[in-house]
Short mmCIF file of C-alpha atoms in Angstrom, two decimals:
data_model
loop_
_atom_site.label_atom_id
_atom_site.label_comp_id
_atom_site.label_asym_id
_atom_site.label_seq_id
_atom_site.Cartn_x
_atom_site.Cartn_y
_atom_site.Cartn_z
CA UNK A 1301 0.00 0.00 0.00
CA UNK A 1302 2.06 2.69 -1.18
CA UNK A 1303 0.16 6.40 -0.81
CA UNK A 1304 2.22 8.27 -2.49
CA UNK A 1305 2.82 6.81 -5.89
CA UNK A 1306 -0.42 5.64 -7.26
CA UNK A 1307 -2.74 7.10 -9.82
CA UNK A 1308 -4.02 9.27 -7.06
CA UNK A 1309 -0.76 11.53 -7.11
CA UNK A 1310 -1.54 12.89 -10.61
CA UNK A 1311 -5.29 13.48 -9.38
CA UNK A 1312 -4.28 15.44 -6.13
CA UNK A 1313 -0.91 16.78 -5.82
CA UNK A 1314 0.37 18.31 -2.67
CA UNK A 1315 1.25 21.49 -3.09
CA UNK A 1316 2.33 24.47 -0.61
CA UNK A 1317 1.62 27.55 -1.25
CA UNK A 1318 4.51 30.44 0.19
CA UNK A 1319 2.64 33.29 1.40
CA UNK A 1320 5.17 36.55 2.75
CA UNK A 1321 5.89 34.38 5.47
CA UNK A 1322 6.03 31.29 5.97
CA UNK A 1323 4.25 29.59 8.84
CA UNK A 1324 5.70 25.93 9.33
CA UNK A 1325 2.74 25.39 11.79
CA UNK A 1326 0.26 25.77 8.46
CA UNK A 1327 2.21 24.34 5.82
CA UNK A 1328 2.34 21.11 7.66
CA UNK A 1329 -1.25 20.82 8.18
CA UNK A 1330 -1.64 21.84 4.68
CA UNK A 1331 0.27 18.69 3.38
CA UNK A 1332 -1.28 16.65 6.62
CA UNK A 1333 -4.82 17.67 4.80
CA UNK A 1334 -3.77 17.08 1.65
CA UNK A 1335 -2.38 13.45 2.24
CA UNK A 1336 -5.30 12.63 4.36
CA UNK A 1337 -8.04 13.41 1.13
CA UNK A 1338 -6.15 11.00 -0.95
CA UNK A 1339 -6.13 8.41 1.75
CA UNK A 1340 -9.72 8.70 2.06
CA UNK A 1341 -10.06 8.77 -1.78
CA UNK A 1342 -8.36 5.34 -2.25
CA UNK A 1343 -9.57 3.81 1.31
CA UNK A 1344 -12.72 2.61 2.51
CA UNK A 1345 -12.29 3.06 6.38
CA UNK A 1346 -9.82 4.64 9.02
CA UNK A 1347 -8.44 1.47 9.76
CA UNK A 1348 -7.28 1.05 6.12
CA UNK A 1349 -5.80 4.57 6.26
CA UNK A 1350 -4.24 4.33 9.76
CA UNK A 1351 -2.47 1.12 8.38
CA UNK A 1352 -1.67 2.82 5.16
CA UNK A 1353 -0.28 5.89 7.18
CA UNK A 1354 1.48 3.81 10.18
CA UNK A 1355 -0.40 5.26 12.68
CA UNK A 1356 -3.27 4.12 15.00
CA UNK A 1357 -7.04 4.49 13.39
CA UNK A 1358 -8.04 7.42 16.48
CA UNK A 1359 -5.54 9.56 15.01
CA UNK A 1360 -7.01 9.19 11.75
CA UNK A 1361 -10.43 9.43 13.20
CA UNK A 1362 -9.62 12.44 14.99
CA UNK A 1363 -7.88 14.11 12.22
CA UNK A 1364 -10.69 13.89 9.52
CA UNK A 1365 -13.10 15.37 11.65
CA UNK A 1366 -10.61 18.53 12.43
CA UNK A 1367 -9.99 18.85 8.04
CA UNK A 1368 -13.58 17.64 7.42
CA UNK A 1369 -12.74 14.78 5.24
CA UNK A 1370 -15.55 12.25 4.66
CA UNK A 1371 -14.49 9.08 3.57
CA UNK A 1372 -16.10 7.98 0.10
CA UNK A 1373 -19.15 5.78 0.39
CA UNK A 1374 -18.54 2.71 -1.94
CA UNK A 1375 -21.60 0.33 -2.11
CA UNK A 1376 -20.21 -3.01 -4.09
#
């Protein structure tokens, strides 16, 4: 499961944008945000991203809700 170089990439780049200054703080949420929407693009559930990401599914849980992802609703 490798995030960063699937289709996806093309789809949804990161990209950070330099302002006059530059924050660190906001740039890394940025690219946090920005990885998390093509985790939930290609994923089904949190657990699938946690284990994706390497890090436990209440993180991802928690950090969705503070970027207001929603994961995609596939019906198979």
């Amino acid at each position: 499961m490798n995030l960063l170089t699937d289709d996806l990439q093309n789809e949804l780049p990161i990209n950070i944008y330099f302002e006059e200054k530059l924050d660190l703080y906001k740039a890394l949420e940025s690219v946090e945000s920005q990885i998390l929407k093509r985790a939930s693009m290609k994923y089904k559930t949190t657990t699938e991203i946690a284990e994706a990401l390497n890090v436990n599914q209440s993180t991802i849980s928690k950090k969705l809700k503070k970027y207001n992802i929603k994961l995609r609703n596939v019906k198979l």
